Amino acid sequence: MNIAELEKIARALVAPGKGILAADESSGTIQKRFEKIGVQSTADSRRDYREFLFRTPAMREFISGVILYDETIRQTAKDGTPLVKIIEASGAIPGIKVDAGTKPLPACPGEVVTEGLDGLASRLADYHKLGARFAKWRAVIDIGPGIPSYDCLHANAHALARYAALCQAANIVPIVEPEVLMDGDHDIDRCYAVTEWMLKETYQELYYAKVALEGTILKPNMVISGVKAARQASVQDVAKLTLKCLKECVPPAVPGIAFLSGGQSDEAATAHLDAMSKMGPLPWTLTFSYGRALQAAPQKAWSGKPDNVAAGQRAFAHRARMNGLAALGKWSPSLEKEAA
Ligand code: 5MM
């Protein structure tokens, strides 16, 4: 493990005004996204879509890294150029999702654990050869009556730590993603309590697994009201409580925190990041690692039609720019009207 090299990559992923494009939808998830826009999900349609995203000129200015799915890291563009090379040519770092998704956690009704540790060391070595310099593993924690349980948080935190240690041994920066879902009708205080508990467990397990925090990135949820909660917390409250929770739990050795969007609207995800960035100085750099909040607009604009590729790229460039500004605390709602 080369900690200096890992730290260099981690810091590049959270370079000022840049963030991560989470384009690592598994086949099932991308199919659901494509169904919404009336596009059949095939290897070619997935390639065409991702190729135009990665060829968008705004990548150079606002995107530091791209998280890929196994299929995508091996795919070539229409002209035969590997998609990884297109990402590298934009100045961004290729990354790879290495978890194998969630499975029900025995004896814990309604709870899941993320799998994928078996054979991970050799998969990481292969991915490094294919160009990946960082990886991602997502743990999923649901809030509901009587859940989450300690068993669920512990099992998921332990798996995250095992994954992170294996990544570092392969000279790959682990993005540690413990996602507390925003589904449900819980209030923001309940989200705070569960997020704090999961982050405490995660950093404890990372310590036991001897993970060098300097060579990691945290990808957390924001502390936010459940989507079905009667009262939705304000942007300022989300920003204040998220930062309070992160300061309680995340050591300053971590170079950066790249939030997931989790189902927030595009503009809410941007507004929350911007509000937090304006509340600095902070011990770590804040940025985005959004999937839906970066891609919903370009998917809609494209809708699978070759003639709409330019419109799709404009929509992606706009969201990338809005979030790049938000990472610097320089966004304002009026900028949204400038959608190119
Ligand atoms: C892009 O979506 C990712 C892959 O999801 P599946 O494994 O279910 O296909 C997802 O892990 C994503 O990277 C994060 O959850 C952040 O995405 P959002 O949409 O929450 O910003």
Short mmCIF file of C-alpha atoms and ligand atoms in Angstrom, two decimals:
data_model
loop_
_atom_site.label_atom_id
_atom_site.label_comp_id
_atom_site.label_asym_id
_atom_site.label_seq_id
_atom_site.Cartn_x
_atom_site.Cartn_y
_atom_site.Cartn_z
CA MET A 1 0.00 0.00 0.00
CA ASN A 2 1.33 3.43 -0.97
CA ILE A 3 -0.43 5.84 1.40
CA ALA A 4 1.04 8.97 -0.24
CA GLU A 5 -0.32 7.85 -3.62
CA LEU A 6 -3.72 6.99 -2.11
CA GLU A 7 -3.92 10.38 -0.43
CA LYS A 8 -3.01 12.11 -3.70
CA ILE A 9 -5.87 10.35 -5.49
CA ALA A 10 -8.31 11.04 -2.64
CA ARG A 11 -7.41 14.74 -2.68
CA ALA A 12 -7.77 14.90 -6.47
CA LEU A 13 -11.29 13.45 -6.12
CA VAL A 14 -12.26 16.36 -3.89
CA ALA A 15 -10.40 19.08 -5.82
CA PRO A 16 -12.04 22.51 -5.31
CA GLY A 17 -15.19 22.98 -7.38
CA LYS A 18 -15.17 19.41 -8.70
CA GLY A 19 -17.16 16.33 -7.71
CA ILE A 20 -17.86 12.75 -8.64
CA LEU A 21 -20.29 11.44 -11.24
CA ALA A 22 -21.88 8.24 -9.88
CA ALA A 23 -22.59 6.36 -13.11
CA ASP A 24 -22.38 2.92 -11.52
CA GLU A 25 -26.01 1.87 -11.89
CA SER A 26 -26.19 -1.90 -12.00
CA SER A 27 -28.11 -3.43 -14.94
CA GLY A 28 -31.36 -3.54 -12.95
CA THR A 29 -31.13 0.09 -11.86
CA ILE A 30 -30.22 1.53 -15.27
CA GLN A 31 -33.11 -0.47 -16.75
CA LYS A 32 -35.49 1.28 -14.32
CA ARG A 33 -34.02 4.69 -15.24
CA PHE A 34 -34.31 3.94 -18.97
CA GLU A 35 -37.90 2.66 -18.61
CA LYS A 36 -38.86 6.11 -17.30
CA ILE A 37 -37.62 7.74 -20.53
CA GLY A 38 -38.87 5.01 -22.85
CA VAL A 39 -35.46 3.60 -23.73
CA GLN A 40 -34.74 -0.11 -24.01
CA SER A 41 -31.74 -1.05 -21.87
CA THR A 42 -29.19 -2.90 -24.02
CA ALA A 43 -25.40 -2.98 -23.88
CA ASP A 44 -25.37 -0.51 -26.81
CA SER A 45 -27.94 1.92 -25.39
CA ARG A 46 -26.13 1.93 -22.04
CA ARG A 47 -22.85 2.54 -23.88
CA ASP A 48 -24.31 5.33 -26.05
CA TYR A 49 -25.76 7.09 -23.02
CA ARG A 50 -22.62 6.87 -20.92
CA GLU A 51 -20.39 7.75 -23.83
CA PHE A 52 -22.14 11.08 -24.36
CA LEU A 53 -21.95 11.87 -20.65
CA PHE A 54 -18.22 11.17 -20.53
CA ARG A 55 -17.60 13.16 -23.72
CA THR A 56 -19.36 16.27 -22.33
CA PRO A 57 -16.74 19.08 -22.31
CA ALA A 58 -17.94 20.28 -18.85
CA MET A 59 -16.45 17.07 -17.39
CA ARG A 60 -13.06 18.79 -17.50
CA GLU A 61 -14.17 21.65 -15.28
CA PHE A 62 -16.54 20.06 -12.79
CA ILE A 63 -16.01 16.27 -12.61
CA SER A 64 -13.07 14.80 -10.69
CA GLY A 65 -13.99 11.12 -10.96
CA VAL A 66 -16.54 8.75 -12.44
CA ILE A 67 -17.82 5.63 -10.69
CA LEU A 68 -18.38 2.85 -13.22
CA TYR A 69 -20.17 -0.50 -13.21
CA ASP A 70 -18.31 -3.66 -14.22
CA GLU A 71 -19.82 -3.65 -17.71
CA THR A 72 -18.89 0.00 -18.36
CA ILE A 73 -15.26 -0.22 -17.29
CA ARG A 74 -14.79 -2.87 -20.02
CA GLN A 75 -16.79 -1.09 -22.75
CA THR A 76 -15.51 0.82 -25.74
CA ALA A 77 -17.06 3.85 -27.40
CA LYS A 78 -18.59 3.61 -30.86
CA ASP A 79 -15.21 4.51 -32.39
CA GLY A 80 -13.46 1.77 -30.39
CA THR A 81 -11.90 4.03 -27.72
CA PRO A 82 -12.22 2.47 -24.26
CA LEU A 83 -14.67 4.53 -22.16
CA VAL A 84 -12.00 4.63 -19.43
CA LYS A 85 -9.68 6.49 -21.84
CA ILE A 86 -12.41 9.05 -22.58
CA ILE A 87 -12.80 9.67 -18.85
CA GLU A 88 -9.04 9.99 -18.38
CA ALA A 89 -8.81 12.37 -21.37
CA SER A 90 -11.29 14.66 -19.59
CA GLY A 91 -8.95 14.82 -16.61
CA ALA A 92 -11.25 12.72 -14.41
CA ILE A 93 -10.27 9.57 -12.52
CA PRO A 94 -12.03 6.28 -13.33
CA GLY A 95 -13.52 4.40 -10.37
CA ILE A 96 -15.46 1.18 -9.95
CA LYS A 97 -18.37 -0.08 -7.87
CA VAL A 98 -17.20 -3.35 -6.34
CA ASP A 99 -20.05 -4.35 -4.05
CA ALA A 100 -22.39 -7.07 -5.22
CA GLY A 101 -25.55 -5.43 -3.92
CA THR A 102 -27.63 -6.13 -0.84
CA LYS A 103 -29.13 -9.34 0.52
CA PRO A 104 -31.59 -9.84 3.41
CA LEU A 105 -29.79 -9.99 6.76
CA PRO A 106 -30.75 -13.24 8.54
CA ALA A 107 -32.79 -12.79 11.73
CA CYS A 108 -33.16 -9.08 11.03
CA PRO A 109 -36.52 -8.63 9.25
CA GLY A 110 -36.56 -5.71 6.84
CA GLU A 111 -32.81 -5.20 6.96
CA VAL A 112 -30.08 -5.89 4.41
CA VAL A 113 -26.33 -6.38 4.29
CA THR A 114 -24.08 -5.57 1.36
CA GLU A 115 -22.21 -8.52 -0.14
CA GLY A 116 -19.15 -8.79 -2.37
CA LEU A 117 -16.09 -9.54 -0.20
CA ASP A 118 -15.45 -13.01 -1.64
CA GLY A 119 -12.77 -12.80 -4.33
CA LEU A 120 -12.58 -9.03 -3.93
CA ALA A 121 -8.76 -8.90 -3.72
CA SER A 122 -8.35 -10.44 -7.18
CA ARG A 123 -11.19 -8.35 -8.66
CA LEU A 124 -9.49 -5.21 -7.35
CA ALA A 125 -6.20 -6.23 -8.99
CA ASP A 126 -8.07 -6.67 -12.31
CA TYR A 127 -9.86 -3.34 -11.96
CA HIS A 128 -6.55 -1.59 -11.23
CA LYS A 129 -5.21 -2.99 -14.52
CA LEU A 130 -8.34 -1.69 -16.28
CA GLY A 131 -7.60 1.82 -14.96
CA ALA A 132 -9.65 2.13 -11.76
CA ARG A 133 -7.93 4.20 -9.10
CA PHE A 134 -10.82 4.36 -6.65
CA ALA A 135 -13.72 2.12 -5.71
CA LYS A 136 -17.12 2.32 -4.10
CA TRP A 137 -19.11 0.07 -1.75
CA ARG A 138 -22.56 1.08 -0.59
CA ALA A 139 -24.14 -0.07 2.66
CA VAL A 140 -27.90 0.52 2.89
CA ILE A 141 -29.58 1.31 6.19
CA ASP A 142 -33.34 1.70 6.33
CA ILE A 143 -35.23 3.56 9.05
CA GLY A 144 -38.57 2.11 10.18
CA PRO A 145 -40.43 0.81 13.22
CA GLY A 146 -37.80 -1.02 15.30
CA ILE A 147 -35.05 -0.68 12.68
CA PRO A 148 -32.18 -0.31 12.18
CA SER A 149 -30.81 -2.85 14.63
CA TYR A 150 -27.30 -2.92 16.03
CA ASP A 151 -26.69 -6.19 14.16
CA CYS A 152 -27.47 -4.52 10.84
CA LEU A 153 -25.27 -1.47 11.47
CA HIS A 154 -22.43 -3.60 12.76
CA ALA A 155 -22.54 -6.15 9.90
CA ASN A 156 -22.58 -3.37 7.31
CA ALA A 157 -19.85 -1.31 8.98
CA HIS A 158 -17.66 -4.41 9.28
CA ALA A 159 -18.10 -5.20 5.57
CA LEU A 160 -17.32 -1.58 4.64
CA ALA A 161 -14.11 -1.75 6.65
CA ARG A 162 -13.03 -5.10 5.15
CA TYR A 163 -13.67 -3.68 1.68
CA ALA A 164 -11.73 -0.47 2.44
CA ALA A 165 -8.71 -2.41 3.74
CA LEU A 166 -8.68 -4.64 0.64
CA CYS A 167 -8.88 -1.57 -1.63
CA GLN A 168 -5.92 0.10 0.03
CA ALA A 169 -3.87 -3.10 -0.21
CA ALA A 170 -4.56 -2.94 -3.98
CA ASN A 171 -3.60 0.78 -4.13
CA ILE A 172 -7.19 1.78 -4.80
CA VAL A 173 -8.87 4.57 -2.81
CA PRO A 174 -12.04 3.27 -1.12
CA ILE A 175 -15.13 5.43 -1.13
CA VAL A 176 -16.94 4.41 2.01
CA GLU A 177 -20.70 4.81 1.51
CA PRO A 178 -22.93 4.12 4.50
CA GLU A 179 -26.29 5.31 3.18
CA VAL A 180 -29.15 5.92 5.58
CA LEU A 181 -32.17 5.97 3.28
CA MET A 182 -34.49 8.95 3.18
CA ASP A 183 -37.52 6.71 2.47
CA GLY A 184 -40.11 6.71 5.25
CA ASP A 185 -41.91 9.26 7.41
CA HIS A 186 -39.26 9.77 10.12
CA ASP A 187 -38.25 13.27 11.14
CA ILE A 188 -34.82 14.84 10.74
CA ASP A 189 -33.85 14.08 14.37
CA ARG A 190 -34.34 10.36 13.79
CA CYS A 191 -32.19 10.59 10.64
CA TYR A 192 -29.56 12.40 12.72
CA ALA A 193 -29.53 9.68 15.39
CA VAL A 194 -29.26 6.79 12.91
CA THR A 195 -26.65 8.53 10.75
CA GLU A 196 -24.55 9.33 13.83
CA TRP A 197 -24.78 5.73 15.05
CA MET A 198 -23.83 4.29 11.64
CA LEU A 199 -20.91 6.70 11.19
CA LYS A 200 -19.59 5.91 14.69
CA GLU A 201 -19.77 2.17 13.91
CA THR A 202 -18.12 2.69 10.54
CA TYR A 203 -15.12 4.65 11.85
CA GLN A 204 -14.69 2.17 14.69
CA GLU A 205 -14.55 -0.70 12.19
CA LEU A 206 -12.23 1.22 9.84
CA TYR A 207 -9.89 1.66 12.81
CA TYR A 208 -9.94 -2.06 13.66
CA ALA A 209 -9.30 -2.90 9.98
CA LYS A 210 -6.24 -0.57 10.02
CA VAL A 211 -7.54 1.58 7.19
CA ALA A 212 -5.48 4.74 6.55
CA LEU A 213 -8.14 7.44 6.67
CA GLU A 214 -5.95 9.81 4.63
CA GLY A 215 -6.52 7.53 1.66
CA THR A 216 -10.31 7.32 1.89
CA ILE A 217 -13.36 9.38 0.92
CA LEU A 218 -16.66 9.29 2.83
CA LYS A 219 -19.89 9.24 0.80
CA PRO A 220 -22.68 9.82 3.31
CA ASN A 221 -26.33 10.74 3.15
CA MET A 222 -27.30 14.18 4.33
CA VAL A 223 -29.22 14.47 7.59
CA ILE A 224 -32.67 15.10 6.21
CA SER A 225 -36.39 14.50 6.88
CA GLY A 226 -37.89 11.27 5.55
CA VAL A 227 -39.51 11.85 2.18
CA LYS A 228 -42.96 11.06 3.62
CA ALA A 229 -42.50 13.13 6.82
CA ALA A 230 -45.30 15.61 7.47
CA ARG A 231 -42.80 18.40 8.12
CA GLN A 232 -39.78 18.85 5.86
CA ALA A 233 -36.72 20.47 7.48
CA SER A 234 -35.45 23.68 5.89
CA VAL A 235 -32.28 23.87 3.79
CA GLN A 236 -30.52 25.65 6.66
CA ASP A 237 -31.54 22.97 9.19
CA VAL A 238 -30.40 20.15 6.89
CA ALA A 239 -27.06 21.90 6.42
CA LYS A 240 -26.56 22.65 10.13
CA LEU A 241 -27.54 19.18 11.38
CA THR A 242 -25.57 17.36 8.67
CA LEU A 243 -22.41 19.28 9.54
CA LYS A 244 -22.98 18.84 13.28
CA CYS A 245 -23.34 15.07 12.78
CA LEU A 246 -20.27 14.83 10.53
CA LYS A 247 -18.15 16.88 12.97
CA GLU A 248 -19.15 14.49 15.77
CA CYS A 249 -18.16 11.42 13.77
CA VAL A 250 -15.67 11.97 10.92
CA PRO A 251 -11.99 12.39 11.82
CA PRO A 252 -10.18 15.34 10.16
CA ALA A 253 -7.69 12.88 8.64
CA VAL A 254 -10.37 12.10 6.04
CA PRO A 255 -9.57 14.36 3.04
CA GLY A 256 -13.08 14.74 1.74
CA ILE A 257 -16.76 14.06 2.04
CA ALA A 258 -18.69 13.53 -1.20
CA PHE A 259 -22.42 13.38 -0.55
CA LEU A 260 -24.91 11.07 -2.26
CA SER A 261 -28.17 12.66 -3.39
CA GLY A 262 -30.39 9.80 -2.22
CA GLY A 263 -33.55 10.73 -4.11
CA GLN A 264 -33.55 14.48 -3.35
CA SER A 265 -34.64 16.71 -6.20
CA ASP A 266 -31.79 18.03 -8.36
CA GLU A 267 -32.09 21.51 -6.95
CA ALA A 268 -32.48 20.41 -3.30
CA ALA A 269 -29.27 18.34 -3.53
CA THR A 270 -27.46 21.38 -4.92
CA ALA A 271 -28.98 23.84 -2.40
CA HIS A 272 -28.04 21.63 0.57
CA LEU A 273 -24.44 21.21 -0.60
CA ASP A 274 -24.15 24.94 -1.21
CA ALA A 275 -25.54 25.82 2.24
CA MET A 276 -23.01 23.51 3.91
CA SER A 277 -20.12 24.85 1.84
CA LYS A 278 -21.06 28.38 2.94
CA MET A 279 -20.81 27.29 6.61
CA GLY A 280 -17.02 26.61 6.47
CA PRO A 281 -14.22 26.41 7.36
CA LEU A 282 -14.48 22.66 7.85
CA PRO A 283 -11.91 19.94 8.58
CA TRP A 284 -12.56 18.18 5.26
CA THR A 285 -13.45 19.27 1.72
CA LEU A 286 -17.13 18.89 0.84
CA THR A 287 -18.37 17.91 -2.58
CA PHE A 288 -20.89 15.75 -4.43
CA SER A 289 -20.92 12.15 -5.66
CA TYR A 290 -24.37 12.27 -7.19
CA GLY A 291 -26.08 9.69 -9.36
CA ARG A 292 -29.69 10.71 -9.82
CA ALA A 293 -29.20 14.43 -9.07
CA LEU A 294 -26.66 14.68 -11.92
CA GLN A 295 -28.29 12.31 -14.37
CA ALA A 296 -32.07 12.73 -14.16
CA ALA A 297 -32.00 15.90 -16.31
CA PRO A 298 -29.70 14.58 -19.07
CA GLN A 299 -31.61 11.29 -19.22
CA LYS A 300 -34.86 13.17 -19.77
CA ALA A 301 -33.34 15.54 -22.34
CA TRP A 302 -31.77 12.64 -24.28
CA SER A 303 -34.63 10.12 -24.11
CA GLY A 304 -32.64 7.72 -26.26
CA LYS A 305 -32.69 9.87 -29.42
CA PRO A 306 -29.36 10.48 -31.19
CA ASP A 307 -30.62 13.96 -32.19
CA ASN A 308 -30.97 14.83 -28.49
CA VAL A 309 -27.38 14.06 -27.50
CA ALA A 310 -26.41 17.76 -27.51
CA ALA A 311 -29.43 18.61 -25.32
CA GLY A 312 -28.49 15.76 -22.96
CA GLN A 313 -24.94 17.07 -22.73
CA ARG A 314 -26.20 20.60 -22.03
CA ALA A 315 -28.43 19.32 -19.24
CA PHE A 316 -25.57 17.32 -17.72
CA ALA A 317 -23.17 20.28 -18.04
CA HIS A 318 -25.67 22.50 -16.26
CA ARG A 319 -26.12 20.18 -13.28
CA ALA A 320 -22.37 19.54 -13.09
CA ARG A 321 -21.73 23.30 -13.05
CA MET A 322 -24.44 23.98 -10.45
CA ASN A 323 -22.99 21.33 -8.14
CA GLY A 324 -19.41 22.47 -8.81
CA LEU A 325 -20.44 25.97 -7.69
CA ALA A 326 -22.30 24.51 -4.69
CA ALA A 327 -19.14 22.70 -3.61
CA LEU A 328 -17.51 26.12 -3.43
CA GLY A 329 -20.52 27.78 -1.74
CA LYS A 330 -21.00 29.93 -4.82
CA TRP A 331 -24.39 28.70 -6.03
CA SER A 332 -27.61 30.69 -5.89
CA PRO A 333 -31.13 29.71 -7.02
CA SER A 334 -31.05 32.41 -9.72
CA LEU A 335 -28.25 30.51 -11.52
CA GLU A 336 -30.69 27.65 -12.16
CA LYS A 337 -32.50 29.85 -14.66
CA GLU A 338 -29.39 29.98 -16.79
CA ALA A 339 -29.87 26.33 -17.88
CA ALA A 340 -28.13 26.34 -21.24
C1 5MM B 1 -25.85 5.53 -9.43
O1 5MM B 1 -26.50 4.65 -8.52
C2 5MM B 1 -25.60 3.81 -7.79
C3 5MM B 1 -25.82 2.38 -8.08
O2 5MM B 1 -26.99 1.88 -7.55
P1 5MM B 1 -27.33 0.29 -7.73
O3 5MM B 1 -26.17 -0.48 -7.19
O4 5MM B 1 -28.60 0.12 -6.94
O5 5MM B 1 -27.54 0.05 -9.18
C4 5MM B 1 -25.66 4.20 -6.31
O6 5MM B 1 -24.87 3.38 -5.50
C5 5MM B 1 -25.13 5.59 -6.20
O7 5MM B 1 -23.76 5.60 -6.50
C6 5MM B 1 -25.31 6.21 -4.83
O8 5MM B 1 -26.37 5.70 -4.11
C7 5MM B 1 -25.52 7.70 -4.99
O9 5MM B 1 -26.49 7.92 -5.98
P2 5MM B 1 -27.63 8.98 -5.70
O10 5MM B 1 -28.59 8.77 -6.83
O11 5MM B 1 -28.22 8.65 -4.35
O12 5MM B 1 -26.94 10.33 -5.73
#
